[in-house]
PDB file of C-alpha atoms and ligand atoms in Angstrom:
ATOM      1  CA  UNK A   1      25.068  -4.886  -8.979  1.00  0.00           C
ATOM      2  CA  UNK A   2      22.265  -3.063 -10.966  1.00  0.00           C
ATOM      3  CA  UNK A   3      21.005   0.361  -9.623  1.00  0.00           C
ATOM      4  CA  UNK A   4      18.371  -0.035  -7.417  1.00  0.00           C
ATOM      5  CA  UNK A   5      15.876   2.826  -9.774  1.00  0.00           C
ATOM      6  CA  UNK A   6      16.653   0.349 -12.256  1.00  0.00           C
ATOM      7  CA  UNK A   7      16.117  -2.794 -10.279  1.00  0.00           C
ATOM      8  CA  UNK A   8      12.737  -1.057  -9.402  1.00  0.00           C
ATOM      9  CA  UNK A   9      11.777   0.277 -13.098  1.00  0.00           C
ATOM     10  CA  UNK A  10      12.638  -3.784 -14.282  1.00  0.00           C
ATOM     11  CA  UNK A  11      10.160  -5.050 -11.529  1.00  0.00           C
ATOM     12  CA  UNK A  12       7.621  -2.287 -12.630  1.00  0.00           C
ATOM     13  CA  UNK A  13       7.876  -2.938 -16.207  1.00  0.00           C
ATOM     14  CA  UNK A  14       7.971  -6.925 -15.570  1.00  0.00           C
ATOM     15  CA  UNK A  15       4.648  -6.450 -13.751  1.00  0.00           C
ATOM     16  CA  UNK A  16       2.930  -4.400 -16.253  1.00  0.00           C
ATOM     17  CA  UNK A  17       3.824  -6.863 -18.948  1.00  0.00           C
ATOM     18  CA  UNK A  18       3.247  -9.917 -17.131  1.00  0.00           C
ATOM     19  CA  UNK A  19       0.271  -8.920 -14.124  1.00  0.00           C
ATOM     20  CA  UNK A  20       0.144 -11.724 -11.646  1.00  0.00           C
ATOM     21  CA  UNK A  21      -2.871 -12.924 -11.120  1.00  0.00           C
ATOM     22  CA  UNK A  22      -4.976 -10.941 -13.820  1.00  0.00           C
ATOM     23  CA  UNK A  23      -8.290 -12.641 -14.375  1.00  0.00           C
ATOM     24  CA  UNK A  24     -11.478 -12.246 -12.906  1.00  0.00           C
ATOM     25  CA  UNK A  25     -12.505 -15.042  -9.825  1.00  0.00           C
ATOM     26  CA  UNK A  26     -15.600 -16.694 -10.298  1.00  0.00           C
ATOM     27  CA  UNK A  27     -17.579 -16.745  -7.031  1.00  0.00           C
ATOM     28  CA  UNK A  28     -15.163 -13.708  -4.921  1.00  0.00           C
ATOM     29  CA  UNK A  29     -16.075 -13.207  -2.026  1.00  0.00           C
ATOM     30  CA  UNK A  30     -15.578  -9.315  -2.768  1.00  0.00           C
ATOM     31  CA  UNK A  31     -15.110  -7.209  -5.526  1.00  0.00           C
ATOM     32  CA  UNK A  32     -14.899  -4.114  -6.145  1.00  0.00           C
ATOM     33  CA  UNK A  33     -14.303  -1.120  -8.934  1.00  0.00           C
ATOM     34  CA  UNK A  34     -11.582   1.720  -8.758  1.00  0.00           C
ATOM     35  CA  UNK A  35     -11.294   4.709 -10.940  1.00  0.00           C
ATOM     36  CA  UNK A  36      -8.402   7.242 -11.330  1.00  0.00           C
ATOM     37  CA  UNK A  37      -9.529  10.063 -13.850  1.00  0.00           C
ATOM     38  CA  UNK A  38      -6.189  11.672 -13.570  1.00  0.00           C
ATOM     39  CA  UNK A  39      -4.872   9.037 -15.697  1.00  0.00           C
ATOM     40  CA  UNK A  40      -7.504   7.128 -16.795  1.00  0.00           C
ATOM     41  CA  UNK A  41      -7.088   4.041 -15.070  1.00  0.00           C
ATOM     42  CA  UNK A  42      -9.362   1.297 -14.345  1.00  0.00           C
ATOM     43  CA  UNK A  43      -9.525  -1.604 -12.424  1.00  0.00           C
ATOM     44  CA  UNK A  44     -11.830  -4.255 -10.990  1.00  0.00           C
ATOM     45  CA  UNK A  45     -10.354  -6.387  -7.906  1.00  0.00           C
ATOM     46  CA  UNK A  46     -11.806  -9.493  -7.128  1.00  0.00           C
ATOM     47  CA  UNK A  47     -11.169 -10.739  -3.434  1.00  0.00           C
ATOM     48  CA  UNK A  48     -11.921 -14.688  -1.985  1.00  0.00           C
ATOM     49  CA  UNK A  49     -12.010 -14.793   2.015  1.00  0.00           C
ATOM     50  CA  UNK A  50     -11.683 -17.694   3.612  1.00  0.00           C
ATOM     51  CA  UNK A  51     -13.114 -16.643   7.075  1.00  0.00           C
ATOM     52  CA  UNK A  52     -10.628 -14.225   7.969  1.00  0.00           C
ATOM     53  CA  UNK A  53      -8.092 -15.262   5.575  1.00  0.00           C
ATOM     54  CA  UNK A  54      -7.511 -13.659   1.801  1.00  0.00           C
ATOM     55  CA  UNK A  55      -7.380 -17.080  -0.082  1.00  0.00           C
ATOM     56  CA  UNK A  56      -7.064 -15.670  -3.562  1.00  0.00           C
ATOM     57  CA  UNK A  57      -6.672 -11.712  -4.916  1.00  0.00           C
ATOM     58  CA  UNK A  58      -6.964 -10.330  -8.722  1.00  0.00           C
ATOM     59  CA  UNK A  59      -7.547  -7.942 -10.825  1.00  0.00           C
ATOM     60  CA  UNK A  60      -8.619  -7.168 -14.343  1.00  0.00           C
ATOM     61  CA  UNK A  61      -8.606  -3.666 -16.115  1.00  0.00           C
ATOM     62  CA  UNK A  62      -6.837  -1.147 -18.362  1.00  0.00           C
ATOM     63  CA  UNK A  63      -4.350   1.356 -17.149  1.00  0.00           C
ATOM     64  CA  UNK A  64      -0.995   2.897 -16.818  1.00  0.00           C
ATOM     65  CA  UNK A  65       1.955   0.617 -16.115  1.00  0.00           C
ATOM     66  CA  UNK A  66       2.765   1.813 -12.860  1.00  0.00           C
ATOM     67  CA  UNK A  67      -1.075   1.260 -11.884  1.00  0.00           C
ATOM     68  CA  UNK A  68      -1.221  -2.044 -13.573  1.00  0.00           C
ATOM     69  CA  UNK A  69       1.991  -3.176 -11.698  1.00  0.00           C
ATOM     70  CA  UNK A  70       1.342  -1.840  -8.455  1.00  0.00           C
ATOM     71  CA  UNK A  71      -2.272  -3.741  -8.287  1.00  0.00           C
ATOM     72  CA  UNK A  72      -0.091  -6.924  -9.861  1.00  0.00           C
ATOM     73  CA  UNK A  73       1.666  -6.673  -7.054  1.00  0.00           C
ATOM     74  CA  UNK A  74      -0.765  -6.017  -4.583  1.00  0.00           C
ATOM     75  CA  UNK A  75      -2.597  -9.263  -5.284  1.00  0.00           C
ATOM     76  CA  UNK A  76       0.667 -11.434  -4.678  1.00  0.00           C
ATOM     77  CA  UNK A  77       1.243  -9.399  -1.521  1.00  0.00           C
ATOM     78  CA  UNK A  78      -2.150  -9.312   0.038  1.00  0.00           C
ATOM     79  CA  UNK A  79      -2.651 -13.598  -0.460  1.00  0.00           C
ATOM     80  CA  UNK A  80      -2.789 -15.484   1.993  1.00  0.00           C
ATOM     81  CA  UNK A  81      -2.782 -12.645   4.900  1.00  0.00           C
ATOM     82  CA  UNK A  82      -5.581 -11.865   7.575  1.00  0.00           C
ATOM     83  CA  UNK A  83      -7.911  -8.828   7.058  1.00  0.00           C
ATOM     84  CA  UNK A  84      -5.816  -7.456  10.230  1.00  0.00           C
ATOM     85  CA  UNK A  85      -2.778  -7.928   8.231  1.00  0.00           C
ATOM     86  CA  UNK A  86      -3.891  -6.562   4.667  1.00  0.00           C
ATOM     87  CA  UNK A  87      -4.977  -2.843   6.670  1.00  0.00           C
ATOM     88  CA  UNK A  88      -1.837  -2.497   8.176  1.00  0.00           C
ATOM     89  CA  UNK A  89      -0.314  -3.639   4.728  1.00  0.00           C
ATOM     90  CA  UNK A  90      -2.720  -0.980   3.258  1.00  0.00           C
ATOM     91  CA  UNK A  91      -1.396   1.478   5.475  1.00  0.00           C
ATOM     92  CA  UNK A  92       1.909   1.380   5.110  1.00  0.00           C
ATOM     93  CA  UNK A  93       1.609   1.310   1.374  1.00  0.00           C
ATOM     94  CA  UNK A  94      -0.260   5.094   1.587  1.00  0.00           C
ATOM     95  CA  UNK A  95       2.462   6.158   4.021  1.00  0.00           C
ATOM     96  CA  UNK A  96       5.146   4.884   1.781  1.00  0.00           C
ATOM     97  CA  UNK A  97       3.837   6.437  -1.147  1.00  0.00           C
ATOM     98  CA  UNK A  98       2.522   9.952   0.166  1.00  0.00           C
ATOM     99  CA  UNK A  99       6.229  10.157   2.500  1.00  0.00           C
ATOM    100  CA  UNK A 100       7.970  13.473   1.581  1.00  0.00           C
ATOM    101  CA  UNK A 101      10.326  13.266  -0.891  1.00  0.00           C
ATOM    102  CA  UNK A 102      12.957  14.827   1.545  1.00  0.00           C
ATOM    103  CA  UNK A 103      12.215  11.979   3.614  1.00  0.00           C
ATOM    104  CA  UNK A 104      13.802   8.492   3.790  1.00  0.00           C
ATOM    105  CA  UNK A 105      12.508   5.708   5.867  1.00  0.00           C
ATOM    106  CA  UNK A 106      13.652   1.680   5.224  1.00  0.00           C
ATOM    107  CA  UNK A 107      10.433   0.548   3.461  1.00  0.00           C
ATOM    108  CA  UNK A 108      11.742  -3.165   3.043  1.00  0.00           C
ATOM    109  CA  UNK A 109       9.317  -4.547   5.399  1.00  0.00           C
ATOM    110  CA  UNK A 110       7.154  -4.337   2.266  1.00  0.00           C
ATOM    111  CA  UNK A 111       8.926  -6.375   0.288  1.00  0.00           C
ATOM    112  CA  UNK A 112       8.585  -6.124  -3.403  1.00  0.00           C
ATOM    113  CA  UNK A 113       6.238  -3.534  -2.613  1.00  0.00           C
ATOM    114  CA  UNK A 114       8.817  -0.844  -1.713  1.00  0.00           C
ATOM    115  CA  UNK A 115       9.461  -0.922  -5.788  1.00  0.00           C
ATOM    116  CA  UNK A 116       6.879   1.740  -5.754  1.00  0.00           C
ATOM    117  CA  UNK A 117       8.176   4.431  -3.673  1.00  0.00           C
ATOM    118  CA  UNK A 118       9.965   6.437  -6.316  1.00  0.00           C
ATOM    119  CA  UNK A 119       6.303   7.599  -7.108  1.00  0.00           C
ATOM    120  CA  UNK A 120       6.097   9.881  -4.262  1.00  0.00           C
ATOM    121  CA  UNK A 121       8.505  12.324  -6.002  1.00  0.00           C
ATOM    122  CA  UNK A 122       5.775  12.258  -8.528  1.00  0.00           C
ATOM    123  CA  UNK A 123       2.797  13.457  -6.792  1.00  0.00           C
ATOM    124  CA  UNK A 124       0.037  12.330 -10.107  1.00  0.00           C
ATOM    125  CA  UNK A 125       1.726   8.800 -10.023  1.00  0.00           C
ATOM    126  CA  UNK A 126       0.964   8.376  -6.228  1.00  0.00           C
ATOM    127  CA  UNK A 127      -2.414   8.050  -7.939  1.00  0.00           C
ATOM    128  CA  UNK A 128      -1.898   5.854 -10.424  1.00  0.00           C
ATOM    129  CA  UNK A 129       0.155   3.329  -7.697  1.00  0.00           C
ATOM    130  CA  UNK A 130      -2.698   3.958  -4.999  1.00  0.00           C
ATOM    131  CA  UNK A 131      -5.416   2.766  -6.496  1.00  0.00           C
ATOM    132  CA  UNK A 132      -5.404  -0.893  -6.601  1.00  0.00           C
ATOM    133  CA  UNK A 133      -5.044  -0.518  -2.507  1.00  0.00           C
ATOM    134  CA  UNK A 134      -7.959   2.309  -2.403  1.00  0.00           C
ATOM    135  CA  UNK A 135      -9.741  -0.166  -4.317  1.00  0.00           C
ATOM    136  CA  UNK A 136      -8.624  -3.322  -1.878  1.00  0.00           C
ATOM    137  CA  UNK A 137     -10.034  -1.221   0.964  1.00  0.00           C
ATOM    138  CA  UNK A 138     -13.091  -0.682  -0.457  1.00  0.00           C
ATOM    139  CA  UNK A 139     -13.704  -4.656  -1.181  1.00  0.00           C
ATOM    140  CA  UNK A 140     -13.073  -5.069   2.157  1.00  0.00           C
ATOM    141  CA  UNK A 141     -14.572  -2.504   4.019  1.00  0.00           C
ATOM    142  CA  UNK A 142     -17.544  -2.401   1.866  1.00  0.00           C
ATOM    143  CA  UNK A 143     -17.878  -5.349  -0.464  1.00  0.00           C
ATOM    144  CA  UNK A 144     -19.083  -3.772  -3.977  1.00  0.00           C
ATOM    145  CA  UNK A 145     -18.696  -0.138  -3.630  1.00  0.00           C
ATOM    146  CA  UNK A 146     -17.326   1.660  -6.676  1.00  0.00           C
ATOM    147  CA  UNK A 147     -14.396   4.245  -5.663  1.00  0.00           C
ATOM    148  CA  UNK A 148     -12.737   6.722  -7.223  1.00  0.00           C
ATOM    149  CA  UNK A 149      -9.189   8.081  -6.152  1.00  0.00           C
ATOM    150  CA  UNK A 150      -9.655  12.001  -6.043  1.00  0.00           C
TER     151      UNK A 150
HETATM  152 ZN1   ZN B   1      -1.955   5.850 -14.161  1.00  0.00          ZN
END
C-alpha cells in the first residue's frame, strides 16, 4: 500500500493536471472572483442553483497546483448538495485546514477532500487551498462579489 502523503501528493498533482470541471458555465446562477496575492492565484467560480440545490460548480483561472486542485476538487464535492450542506462542507474544510499541526482529528468525512490537510503544517499554503471555498462562500452569500484571501 502507497503512503498516504503520497497517495495525497498523486491526487493533488492529478487534479492540477487534469481540473474537473474547469470551464466557465454559461448562464450560472453565481459567480464569483477570488484572489490570493500571497501566491498569486486566481480564480473565477461559476455556481448553477437549482432552487436550493448546486446543479453544476466550476472554475477557471491560473494558479498554484495546490490552489488549482483544491478548487478542482471543490467543484466535484460541492455538486449536487443543498446550500445547507455546502456551509457546513465549507466549514469543515477551514477547520481542517487551519487545525494545529499538533492536532489530529479523522477528516474522512470529507472525502477526497481530506487530501488537503497536509497544508496546515504550511501556514502560506492554507491560502493557496482556501481560496476556491472563500471564493464558493462569496458566490453564495453574495452572488458577484470579488474576494480576496488576506
Ligand atoms: Zn498558491
Amino acid at each position: 500500500m502507497p503512503d498516504l502523503r503520497e497517495l495525497y501528493q498523486e491526487v493533488i498533482l492529478d487534479h492540477n493536471r487534469r481540473p474537473r470541471n474547469y470551464h466557465e458555465i454559461a448562464g450560472a446562477t453565481r459567480k464569483s472572483e477570488g484572489f490570493n496575492p500571497l501566491c498569486g492565484d486566481r480564480l473565477t467560480l461559476y455556481v448553477a442553483l437549482d432552487g436550493e440545490v448546486i446543479r453544476e460548480a466550476s472554475f477557471v483561472g491560473s494558479g498554484c497546483a495546490i490552489s488549482k486542485a483544491s478548487a478542482s476538487l471543490l467543484t466535484e464535492a460541492v455538486k449536487g448538495k443543498t446550500l445547507a450542506q455546502a456551509h457546513e462542507m465549507l466549514e469543515r474544510f477551514h477547520h481542517m485546514v487551519t487545525l494545529a499541526p499538533d492536532k489530529t482529528e479523522d477528516f474522512s468525512d470529507l472525502g477526497k477532500l481530506a487530501v488537503l490537510a497536509g497544508v496546515r503544517e504550511f501556514p502560506v499554503r492554507v491560502k493557496c487551498a482556501s481560496l476556491a471555498w472563500h471564493t464558493l462562500k462569496a458566490a453564495l452569500d453574495v452572488p458577484g462579489e470579488a474576494v480576496t484571501t488576506e
